[in-house]
Structures are given as C-alpha cells and as structure tokens.
Coordinates of C-alpha atoms and ligand atoms in Angstrom, one line a residue:
M12 CA 71.5 101.9 95.5
N13 CA 71.8 105.2 93.9
M14 CA 75.0 107.6 95.6
K15 CA 75.9 110.8 94.1
I16 CA 79.7 111.2 94.0
K17 CA 81.2 114.6 93.6
T18 CA 84.6 116.5 94.2
E19 CA 85.5 119.5 96.1
N20 CA 88.7 121.6 96.5
S21 CA 88.2 121.9 100.3
S22 CA 85.8 120.7 102.9
K23 CA 82.5 122.2 103.4
K24 CA 79.7 121.2 105.2
T25 CA 79.5 117.9 106.2
Q26 CA 78.4 115.1 108.7
L27 CA 81.5 113.1 108.7
L28 CA 85.0 114.3 107.3
C29 CA 87.6 111.4 106.8
G30 CA 91.2 111.3 106.3
F31 CA 93.7 108.6 106.0
V32 CA 96.7 108.2 108.6
M33 CA 99.8 106.3 107.9
E34 CA 101.5 104.4 110.4
K35 CA 104.5 106.1 112.4
S36 CA 102.8 109.4 111.1
D37 CA 101.6 112.3 113.2
K38 CA 99.2 113.8 110.6
V39 CA 96.4 113.1 108.6
L40 CA 97.2 113.3 105.0
G41 CA 95.7 116.3 103.1
M42 CA 93.8 117.6 106.3
G43 CA 94.0 121.3 106.8
K44 CA 93.9 122.9 110.1
F45 CA 91.0 123.5 112.6
N46 CA 90.3 125.4 115.6
S47 CA 93.0 124.8 118.6
K48 CA 90.5 122.6 120.5
T49 CA 89.6 120.4 117.5
N50 CA 93.3 120.2 116.4
S51 CA 94.4 119.0 120.1
A52 CA 91.4 116.4 120.1
I53 CA 92.9 115.3 116.7
S54 CA 96.6 114.9 117.8
Q55 CA 95.2 112.9 120.6
S56 CA 93.1 110.5 118.5
L57 CA 96.4 110.2 116.0
K58 CA 98.0 108.8 119.0
D59 CA 95.0 106.4 119.3
N60 CA 94.7 105.4 115.9
E61 CA 98.6 104.9 115.2
G62 CA 97.7 104.2 111.6
K63 CA 97.2 100.6 112.0
L64 CA 95.6 99.2 108.9
G65 CA 91.8 99.2 109.1
R66 CA 91.5 101.1 112.4
I67 CA 88.9 103.6 112.5
T68 CA 88.9 106.7 115.2
V69 CA 85.9 108.9 115.2
I70 CA 86.2 112.4 116.7
P71 CA 83.3 114.4 117.5
T72 CA 83.5 118.2 116.8
P73 CA 82.1 121.2 118.0
S74 CA 81.9 122.9 114.7
E75 CA 78.6 123.3 113.0
S76 CA 79.7 122.6 109.4
I77 CA 81.9 119.6 110.3
Q78 CA 80.1 117.5 112.7
R79 CA 83.0 114.6 113.3
I80 CA 86.0 113.9 111.9
L81 CA 87.3 110.1 111.2
L82 CA 90.6 108.8 111.1
A83 CA 91.3 105.9 109.1
G84 CA 94.6 104.1 109.5
I85 CA 96.1 102.9 106.2
G86 CA 99.0 100.9 107.7
K87 CA 102.8 101.2 106.4
K88 CA 103.6 103.5 103.7
D89 CA 105.7 101.0 101.8
E90 CA 102.8 98.7 102.0
L91 CA 100.1 100.9 100.4
T92 CA 98.5 99.3 97.8
N93 CA 95.2 99.6 95.4
D94 CA 93.7 96.7 97.9
T95 CA 94.5 98.7 101.1
I96 CA 93.1 101.9 99.9
R97 CA 89.9 99.8 98.7
F98 CA 89.8 98.1 101.9
V99 CA 90.1 101.2 104.3
S100 CA 87.7 103.3 102.3
G101 CA 85.2 100.2 102.7
K102 CA 85.8 100.4 106.4
I103 CA 85.0 104.2 106.4
A104 CA 81.5 103.6 104.5
Q105 CA 80.6 100.8 107.1
K106 CA 81.3 103.2 109.8
A107 CA 79.1 105.9 108.1
R108 CA 76.3 103.2 107.8
E109 CA 76.6 102.2 111.4
L110 CA 76.3 106.0 112.3
K111 CA 73.3 106.3 109.9
L112 CA 74.7 108.9 107.7
K113 CA 73.2 110.2 104.5
E114 CA 76.7 111.8 103.4
L115 CA 80.2 111.8 103.9
T116 CA 83.7 113.5 102.9
I117 CA 86.9 111.8 102.2
V118 CA 90.0 113.7 101.8
A119 CA 92.1 111.9 99.0
P120 CA 95.7 112.8 99.5
P121 CA 97.6 113.7 96.1
S122 CA 100.2 111.4 96.9
F123 CA 97.8 108.3 96.8
V124 CA 99.1 107.3 93.4
T125 CA 99.3 103.8 92.6
E126 CA 100.1 101.4 89.7
S127 CA 96.5 101.8 88.4
G128 CA 96.6 105.4 88.8
P129 CA 95.1 107.8 91.2
A130 CA 93.6 106.3 94.5
V131 CA 90.1 108.1 93.7
S132 CA 89.3 105.0 91.6
Q133 CA 90.0 102.7 94.9
I134 CA 88.2 105.1 97.2
V135 CA 85.3 105.0 95.0
Q136 CA 85.0 101.1 94.4
G137 CA 85.6 100.5 98.0
V138 CA 82.9 102.9 99.4
K139 CA 80.3 101.7 96.8
M140 CA 81.1 97.8 96.8
S141 CA 81.0 97.9 100.6
L142 CA 77.7 99.6 101.1
Y143 CA 76.1 96.9 99.0
K144 CA 73.9 94.6 100.8
F145 CA 71.6 91.9 99.7
D146 CA 68.3 92.8 101.6
K147 CA 65.8 92.6 98.6
F148 CA 64.0 90.0 101.1
K149 CA 64.3 91.7 104.4
A150 CA 61.7 94.2 105.4
E151 CA 64.2 96.1 107.7
K152 CA 66.9 97.6 105.4
D153 CA 70.2 99.8 106.3
T154 CA 70.3 103.6 105.8
N155 CA 71.9 104.2 102.6
L156 CA 74.4 106.7 102.1
L157 CA 73.2 109.2 99.5
E158 CA 76.4 111.4 98.8
L159 CA 80.2 110.9 98.9
T160 CA 82.3 114.1 98.5
I161 CA 85.9 113.6 97.7
I162 CA 88.3 116.5 98.4
I163 CA 91.0 116.2 95.5
P164 CA 92.3 118.9 93.0
K165 CA 89.6 119.0 90.3
S166 CA 90.9 117.9 86.8
K167 CA 89.5 115.9 83.6
K168 CA 91.5 113.0 84.4
I169 CA 90.1 112.6 88.0
L170 CA 86.6 113.1 86.8
S171 CA 86.8 110.2 84.3
A172 CA 88.7 108.2 86.8
I173 CA 85.6 108.5 89.3
K174 CA 83.2 107.9 86.6
S175 CA 84.9 104.7 85.4
A176 CA 85.2 103.7 89.2
E177 CA 81.6 104.2 89.3
I178 CA 80.7 102.3 86.5
I179 CA 83.1 99.2 87.2
S180 CA 81.6 99.0 90.9
D181 CA 78.1 99.2 89.4
G182 CA 79.1 96.2 87.2
A183 CA 80.4 94.2 90.3
I184 CA 77.5 95.2 92.3
F185 CA 74.8 94.0 89.6
T186 CA 76.8 90.6 89.5
K187 CA 76.4 90.2 93.1
S188 CA 72.7 91.3 93.2
V189 CA 71.8 88.7 90.4
A190 CA 74.0 86.0 91.8
N191 CA 72.4 86.5 95.3
L192 CA 68.9 85.5 94.4
P193 CA 67.6 82.2 95.5
P194 CA 66.9 79.5 92.9
N195 CA 63.3 79.9 93.3
E196 CA 63.4 83.5 92.1
C197 CA 66.0 83.2 89.4
T198 CA 65.6 80.6 86.7
P199 CA 67.3 80.6 83.3
T200 CA 64.4 82.8 82.3
T201 CA 65.1 85.2 84.8
L202 CA 68.7 85.4 83.8
A203 CA 67.6 86.0 80.1
N204 CA 65.4 88.8 81.2
F205 CA 68.0 90.6 83.2
A206 CA 70.3 90.4 79.9
K207 CA 67.7 91.7 77.8
T208 CA 67.4 94.8 80.2
L209 CA 71.0 95.5 79.3
S210 CA 70.9 95.6 75.7
N211 CA 70.9 99.0 73.7
N212 CA 71.6 100.4 70.4
K213 CA 75.3 99.0 70.7
M214 CA 74.6 95.6 72.6
K215 CA 71.9 93.2 71.0
C216 CA 70.7 90.6 73.1
T217 CA 69.6 87.3 71.6
I218 CA 67.8 84.2 73.6
L219 CA 67.9 80.7 72.2
S220 CA 65.2 78.7 73.8
K221 CA 64.6 74.6 73.9
P222 CA 63.0 74.0 70.9
E223 CA 66.2 76.2 69.2
L224 CA 68.7 74.5 71.0
K225 CA 67.6 71.1 70.3
K226 CA 67.5 71.9 66.6
R227 CA 70.9 73.4 66.5
G228 CA 72.8 70.8 68.4
F229 CA 73.5 72.1 71.8
G230 CA 73.4 68.4 73.2
G231 CA 75.1 69.6 76.4
I232 CA 72.9 72.3 77.5
T233 CA 69.6 70.4 76.4
A234 CA 70.9 67.3 78.2
V235 CA 71.5 69.0 81.3
G236 CA 68.5 71.2 81.3
Q237 CA 65.9 68.2 80.5
G238 CA 65.3 67.4 84.0
S239 CA 63.8 70.7 85.1
K240 CA 60.7 72.4 84.1
N241 CA 62.5 75.6 84.0
E242 CA 63.6 75.0 80.8
P243 CA 67.3 75.9 79.5
K244 CA 68.2 79.0 77.8
L245 CA 71.4 80.2 75.8
I246 CA 71.9 83.9 76.3
V247 CA 73.9 85.9 74.2
L248 CA 74.9 89.6 74.4
D249 CA 76.8 90.9 71.6
Y250 CA 78.5 94.5 72.0
K251 CA 79.8 96.7 69.1
G252 CA 82.2 99.2 70.1
S253 CA 84.6 99.2 67.2
K254 CA 84.1 98.8 63.5
K255 CA 87.0 96.5 62.7
E256 CA 88.3 94.4 65.5
K257 CA 87.7 90.8 65.9
P258 CA 85.5 90.4 68.9
I259 CA 86.8 88.6 72.4
V260 CA 84.0 86.0 73.8
L261 CA 83.2 85.7 77.3
V262 CA 81.5 82.4 78.4
G263 CA 79.8 82.1 81.8
K264 CA 78.3 79.1 83.7
A265 CA 74.8 79.8 84.7
V266 CA 73.5 76.6 86.6
T267 CA 70.5 78.5 88.6
F268 CA 70.5 75.7 91.0
D269 CA 72.9 72.6 91.0
T270 CA 71.3 69.5 93.0
G271 CA 73.6 67.1 91.3
G272 CA 70.7 65.8 89.3
I273 CA 70.3 62.0 89.3
S274 CA 74.0 61.7 90.9
L275 CA 72.2 63.8 93.7
K276 CA 74.6 65.9 96.0
P277 CA 74.3 65.4 99.8
G278 CA 72.3 67.5 101.7
D279 CA 74.9 69.4 103.5
K280 CA 75.1 73.1 102.2
M281 CA 73.2 72.4 99.3
D282 CA 71.6 75.7 99.1
E283 CA 75.0 77.2 98.3
M284 CA 74.5 75.8 95.0
K285 CA 72.3 78.8 94.3
F286 CA 75.6 80.5 93.6
D287 CA 76.4 77.9 90.8
K288 CA 75.2 80.7 88.4
C289 CA 78.0 83.0 89.5
G290 CA 80.0 82.6 86.1
G291 CA 77.2 83.6 84.0
C292 CA 76.6 86.8 86.3
T293 CA 80.3 87.8 86.0
V294 CA 79.7 88.0 82.3
L295 CA 76.4 90.2 82.9
G296 CA 78.4 92.4 84.9
I297 CA 81.1 92.8 82.7
M298 CA 79.0 93.4 79.7
K299 CA 76.8 95.9 81.5
A300 CA 80.0 98.2 82.7
V301 CA 81.7 97.6 79.1
S302 CA 78.5 99.1 77.3
E303 CA 78.7 101.9 79.9
L304 CA 82.2 102.5 79.7
K305 CA 81.6 102.5 76.1
L306 CA 84.9 100.5 75.3
P307 CA 86.3 100.8 71.7
I308 CA 86.1 97.0 71.5
N309 CA 83.6 94.3 70.0
L310 CA 82.9 91.9 72.9
V311 CA 80.4 88.9 73.1
G312 CA 78.8 87.5 76.4
I313 CA 77.6 84.0 75.8
I314 CA 75.8 82.5 78.9
P315 CA 74.4 78.8 78.9
A316 CA 71.7 78.8 81.9
V317 CA 70.1 75.8 83.1
E318 CA 68.8 74.3 86.3
N319 CA 70.4 70.8 87.3
M320 CA 67.4 68.7 88.7
P321 CA 66.4 65.0 89.5
S322 CA 63.5 63.9 87.9
G323 CA 61.7 61.4 85.6
E324 CA 63.0 63.4 82.7
S325 CA 66.7 64.0 83.8
Y326 CA 70.0 62.7 81.8
R327 CA 71.3 59.7 83.6
P328 CA 74.9 58.3 84.1
G329 CA 75.5 56.2 81.4
D330 CA 73.8 58.4 78.6
I331 CA 76.0 59.2 75.4
I332 CA 75.5 62.8 74.3
K333 CA 76.4 64.9 71.1
L334 CA 78.0 68.3 72.2
Y335 CA 77.7 71.1 69.6
S336 CA 81.3 70.7 68.8
G337 CA 80.1 67.4 67.0
K338 CA 82.1 65.4 69.7
T339 CA 80.3 62.8 71.8
A340 CA 80.4 62.7 75.7
E341 CA 79.6 59.8 78.0
I342 CA 78.0 60.8 81.0
L343 CA 79.4 59.2 84.2
N344 CA 78.1 61.6 86.6
T345 CA 75.2 64.1 86.2
D346 CA 76.8 66.3 88.8
A347 CA 79.8 67.1 86.4
E348 CA 77.1 69.2 84.6
G349 CA 78.9 72.6 84.2
R350 CA 81.5 71.2 81.5
L351 CA 78.7 69.9 79.3
I352 CA 76.7 73.5 79.0
L353 CA 80.3 75.2 78.9
A354 CA 81.8 72.9 76.1
D355 CA 78.5 73.8 74.0
A356 CA 79.0 77.6 74.5
L357 CA 82.7 77.6 74.0
A358 CA 82.4 75.7 70.6
Y359 CA 79.3 78.1 69.6
G360 CA 81.4 81.2 70.5
E361 CA 84.4 80.0 68.4
K362 CA 82.5 78.9 65.1
Q363 CA 80.0 81.9 65.3
Y364 CA 82.3 84.7 66.0
S365 CA 85.8 83.7 65.3
P366 CA 87.0 85.5 68.2
K367 CA 90.7 86.9 69.3
T368 CA 90.2 85.5 72.6
I369 CA 87.6 83.4 74.7
I370 CA 87.8 83.7 78.4
D371 CA 85.3 81.6 80.7
F372 CA 84.1 81.7 84.3
A373 CA 82.7 78.9 86.1
T374 CA 81.9 77.5 89.6
L375 CA 83.4 74.4 88.2
T376 CA 84.6 71.9 90.8
G377 CA 84.6 71.4 94.6
A378 CA 88.3 70.2 94.0
C379 CA 89.5 74.0 93.0
I380 CA 88.6 74.6 96.6
V381 CA 90.6 71.9 98.0
A382 CA 93.5 72.8 95.9
L383 CA 93.7 76.6 96.2
G384 CA 91.0 77.4 99.1
T385 CA 88.6 80.2 99.0
N386 CA 90.6 83.2 98.1
V387 CA 92.4 82.4 94.9
A388 CA 90.6 81.3 91.6
A389 CA 92.3 78.7 89.4
I390 CA 93.2 79.7 85.8
V391 CA 93.8 77.0 83.1
S392 CA 95.0 78.3 79.5
N393 CA 96.1 77.4 76.0
N394 CA 98.1 80.6 75.7
E395 CA 101.3 82.0 77.6
N396 CA 100.7 85.5 76.6
L397 CA 96.8 85.7 77.5
T398 CA 97.7 84.0 81.0
K399 CA 100.5 86.9 81.4
K400 CA 98.1 89.6 80.6
I401 CA 95.5 88.1 83.0
M402 CA 97.7 87.9 85.8
E403 CA 98.8 91.7 85.5
S404 CA 95.3 92.6 85.8
S405 CA 95.0 90.1 88.5
K406 CA 97.9 91.8 90.7
R407 CA 96.2 95.5 90.0
T408 CA 92.6 94.4 90.9
T409 CA 93.4 92.1 93.7
E410 CA 91.4 89.2 92.4
E411 CA 94.1 86.5 92.8
V412 CA 94.5 83.9 90.6
W413 CA 96.9 80.8 90.1
E414 CA 97.6 79.0 87.2
L415 CA 97.3 74.9 86.8
P416 CA 98.8 73.1 84.2
L417 CA 97.1 71.3 81.5
N418 CA 99.2 68.9 79.2
Q419 CA 98.3 65.7 77.2
D420 CA 98.1 63.7 80.2
Y421 CA 95.4 65.5 81.5
M422 CA 93.4 65.0 78.1
N423 CA 94.1 61.4 78.2
M424 CA 92.3 61.0 81.4
I425 CA 88.9 62.2 80.1
K426 CA 89.1 59.6 77.2
S427 CA 86.2 57.3 77.1
D428 CA 85.9 53.8 75.9
V429 CA 82.5 54.2 74.4
A430 CA 82.5 57.9 73.5
D431 CA 85.0 60.6 72.4
I432 CA 85.3 62.0 76.2
K433 CA 83.9 61.3 79.3
N434 CA 82.5 63.7 81.7
I435 CA 84.6 62.9 84.6
G436 CA 88.3 62.1 85.1
I437 CA 90.0 59.2 87.2
G438 CA 89.0 59.3 90.8
R439 CA 89.6 62.5 92.6
A440 CA 92.7 63.0 90.8
A441 CA 93.2 66.9 89.6
G442 CA 89.5 67.3 89.3
T443 CA 90.1 71.0 88.5
I444 CA 92.1 70.3 85.6
T445 CA 90.4 67.2 84.2
A446 CA 87.3 69.5 84.1
A447 CA 89.4 72.3 82.1
A448 CA 90.5 69.5 79.7
F449 CA 87.1 68.8 78.6
L450 CA 86.4 72.4 78.1
K451 CA 89.6 72.4 76.1
N452 CA 88.3 69.9 73.8
A453 CA 85.5 72.5 72.7
V454 CA 88.0 75.2 71.7
E455 CA 90.0 74.1 68.8
K456 CA 92.4 77.1 68.1
T457 CA 91.5 80.3 69.9
P458 CA 93.7 81.7 72.7
W459 CA 91.6 80.6 75.7
V460 CA 91.5 80.9 79.5
H461 CA 89.3 79.4 81.9
F462 CA 88.6 80.7 85.5
D463 CA 87.5 78.3 88.1
I464 CA 85.7 80.4 90.4
A465 CA 84.3 77.7 92.7
G466 CA 86.2 78.8 95.8
V467 CA 85.7 82.8 95.3
A468 CA 82.6 83.3 93.8
W469 CA 80.9 83.7 96.9
T470 CA 82.1 84.1 100.7
Q471 CA 82.5 80.7 102.2
I472 CA 84.0 79.4 105.6
A473 CA 87.7 80.2 104.9
T474 CA 86.9 83.5 103.0
K475 CA 89.4 86.3 104.1
E476 CA 87.0 89.2 105.4
K477 CA 87.3 92.2 103.3
P478 CA 84.6 95.1 103.7
Y479 CA 83.9 95.2 99.9
N480 CA 82.9 91.5 99.7
P481 CA 80.1 91.3 102.2
K482 CA 78.3 88.0 102.7
G483 CA 77.3 86.3 99.4
A484 CA 78.3 86.6 95.9
T485 CA 81.7 88.6 95.5
G486 CA 81.4 89.4 91.9
F487 CA 84.8 87.8 91.3
G488 CA 86.6 88.7 88.1
V489 CA 84.4 91.8 87.0
R490 CA 86.8 94.3 87.7
L491 CA 89.6 92.1 86.5
I492 CA 88.5 91.5 83.1
L493 CA 87.3 95.0 83.1
D494 CA 91.0 96.1 84.0
Y495 CA 92.2 93.6 81.0
L496 CA 89.8 94.9 78.6
Q497 CA 90.9 98.6 79.3
N498 CA 94.4 97.8 79.0
L499 CA 94.1 96.1 75.6
Ligands
BES14 N1 78.9 73.5 91.0 C1 79.6 72.2 91.0 C2 81.0 72.9 91.8 C3 81.1 73.2 93.3 C4 80.9 72.6 94.3 C5 81.3 74.4 93.4 C6 81.1 73.0 95.5 C7 81.7 74.9 94.4 C8 81.3 74.1 95.9 C9 79.9 71.1 90.0 O1 78.8 71.1 89.2 C10 80.1 69.8 90.4 O2 79.2 69.3 91.2 N2 81.4 69.5 90.2 C11 81.6 68.1 90.6 C12 82.5 67.2 89.8 C13 82.7 66.0 90.0 C14 81.5 65.2 89.9 C15 83.7 65.1 88.9 C16 82.5 68.2 92.0 O3 83.4 69.2 92.3 O4 82.4 67.2 93.0
MG15 MG1 77.2 69.8 89.5
ZN16 ZN1 77.7 72.8 88.9

C-alpha cells in the first residue's frame, strides 16, 4: 500500500474533510466556517455526534470543492491520549475506505499535542495502520486510499514527525504482512530472503544454513529444525549507524509453523501456529524502520528460523542436546521449542557482539495468555533500569506490558537430573516464567528483557478491537521498541 501524505495550511478541494469533536463541545476542532447552509448542517450533526469516542458522522455538502464533511468524536478532553487519536484516525480511514474514496483531508488541531509530541504522528499511524489488510490471496481487494492531506501549520518539526510516523507505520505493516503469510508460503528460507531485501550499505545481512549451524554448535536450532524438510536458518541483520557505540541486540523467535513436533499439539486452532514466527517478524519490522530512520545507533537483529514438525527425523522427548552456550538441555517436550532456538540466538548475540542490551520477542507460552490475556504482553528482565525504560515506551505507544518476577526459585524449577537444564518446568506452574528462566541461562551478563507476545502478536478471541489492529498479526512491539531506540 502506497499512500502519499502531504500538509496544507487550509483545506482545498477534497472528497472528505474530517475534523475532531470533543465531548460536550459545540465546535469542530480547527475547522473554519462555510456557507450558512453547511454551517447549520454541521451544528445539527454536532448534536448527533456528541463527541463520543470513535463515533463518526458524515455530512454531504452542496459544495463542489468539499464533497463531504466528517465529524469524528474524540471523547473527553482530559482523556485524550496518543491511543485515542490513533484509534479515531483509524475509524476515519476505515470510513473513507467504506466510501471507496481515493483521498481525504484531516484537520489536525494545533492543541493536539501529547506526551509524544504533535498529534500528526498518531494521525498518520492510525490512518496507515488501519488501512493495511492481508488480502494477498484474495481476488477481490478494497479500494486503496492514495492520498492523505493534513491541515496543519507547516514547520520543519511537523514534516519530520510525519516522515518518522510513516516509516514507523511501514515497519509495523511490514511485520504484519510477513507474519500473516501462511506456513506453506513462508519457510525459514522465505524469512531469510525477506531479511536480504532489507540490507543496504548500512545494514548487512548474513544467513547461517544447516551445515554451518551444525558445525558451529547451534544445538537448539538444529535439533528443533531437524524434523522438517524446510531447513533451519539463522538470520542476522547488522545495522551500523554509529562509529563507536556498543550495539543493541534484538532476538526474535521465528517458528514458521509449530505443530509441537513429536509432542504433537491438538488439532483445535493449530492453524494459528503460523503466527509462531511473530517475534522474528517484529525484529524484521524494527530493523527496516531503524535503517530508514537512519538512527545513530548500532543494532543487530538475530532471528532463529525453524519449522517444528513431527517426522522420522525429528528430535524427541528424552534427547539431550548441547546449546550454543555450551550448556546441555534435556528435552521433555518437543513443543517447548521456542526457548531452545532462542537460547542459541541469545548466547550467540552476547558472545559475538558484546552488546550493551539484549531484547527478545517470542510467542513463547500459552501460559502467558492464561496469566495476562490477549491485550498485555509479559516482560521478564534481569535489569531494573531497562525495564523502566521499556515501560515508559510502552505507555507512549499503548503496547501494554506487565512484568513477571524471575528469582532463583524459578531457575531451580528447570534443573534437570541428567543434563544442566530441562526444557519444561514443573507441571503448569508459572509456565511463562520457567520459559524465561531457560532463556536467562543463555545470557551471562548483559542487561536483557524478554517479551512473551503469545497473547498480543495476533488478534485472538479476547483481543480488544482497534481499527489499527485489523484481524491477524498486530506487529506488537515494533512501535514500542522504535520509541525506546529513538529516546536512548
Ligand atoms: N508457540 C507455543 C506457545 C503458544 C501457544 C503461543 C498458544 C500462543 C498460543 C510454544 O512453542 C509452546 O508450544 N509452548 C508450550 C510450552 C509447554 C510445552 C511447556 C505451551 O505453552 O503449551
Ligand atoms: Mg511449541
Ligand atoms: Zn512455539
């Protein structure tokens, strides 16, 4: 989807002129006057709209240059947040799509400045992200909005905010569009090819294939991947935007399909396990945006990509494998595969790059959905300061997180009788934390935060409806980490 975004000082010719209305207000924010007939139609519609959050009212106008006016309720003045602006802008965009418009204009009131700066960023994100639709495999496609005009006094700051918001939205959309691909169309090799398309003179892409992985001791990745004819890959994107800084390492779980392996999952909703690559896709979207934003940092994205299949070649419960860290792991359930491939990638990231921070994303445990539901991600960390920064970004981007504890008692729960550690904990107890405990074994000394995005990476039964999260993958984490990196 390619949409042109421009700014104007006042509204010109448009198919749809949109303005925001607050609750208990009798005016449309920032909108000028029209002829008396249109003015009275607007006053009448204001009464219908009431400024209720997300309520959309469309008024046909007799004017040639402005075909319709749209009022968008933005709710109570003191409840205005980044998210309400994004949410309502998304509603506007969806209305425009329903009307099959090619172009629309939104009045951005100068008073809309939030914690994260001017509201144009949220307007751009809301419109762009809401119009994304996974229709690659459908003959019938929706009309695409080609142009968005924002009425706002032009300044350098505004123009650069718009440019950044476009890049950030495109990053999240890229994540969604790869994550939504079905497993027959997206193997570890496909993901590696996507990563290659992102490389440029500042971002190098390296792919490690099966023989190399075997030779270099990636025992987790090769064990999980050995049951599938779609061979495992380790994808590395290395972005250099600074001369001296130590890098930050991002790691993302990419299981292109998780059947559970020999510990086969039940059939119900197994199709959703095509989303088990979402962590890796999050990393791809962030890397794409960072290189387009040209951030002055060094960032390495590491994606262990495998398919977890049952076959005569598969790894089994009872196997003991050696991870990249040198530690041995007893396999007790082949469905607890994510932690095995992540452990290799985390240890590799730390040893190879001596990073200042490691952040990982994974659709790691069903237990996370039991604990926190489908609107909040779990985070587990070994560093308070890092957690604090992540939480601040989470507030600004409205990608909610909740921290779970990880002390020695949890580490003890994954000790094995026959190897250094085992790949499941004790019964169902604290499943999200014992998975994180496994990962912690791979990180020796670096500040690290783990995101379990099992509940939030795609829309599920209890997912809160938001226009900018249409059905399917959500791109959770892309905006959050970009906010974190921009505020370093
Ligand atoms: N990819 C799943 C986790 C998952 C399940 C995410 C459902 C979203 C929805 C992961 O590989 C897995 O199967 N985990 C097991 C771990 C268990 C065997 C200890 C789980 O959560 O059941
Ligand atoms: Mg599994
Ligand atoms: Zn999995």
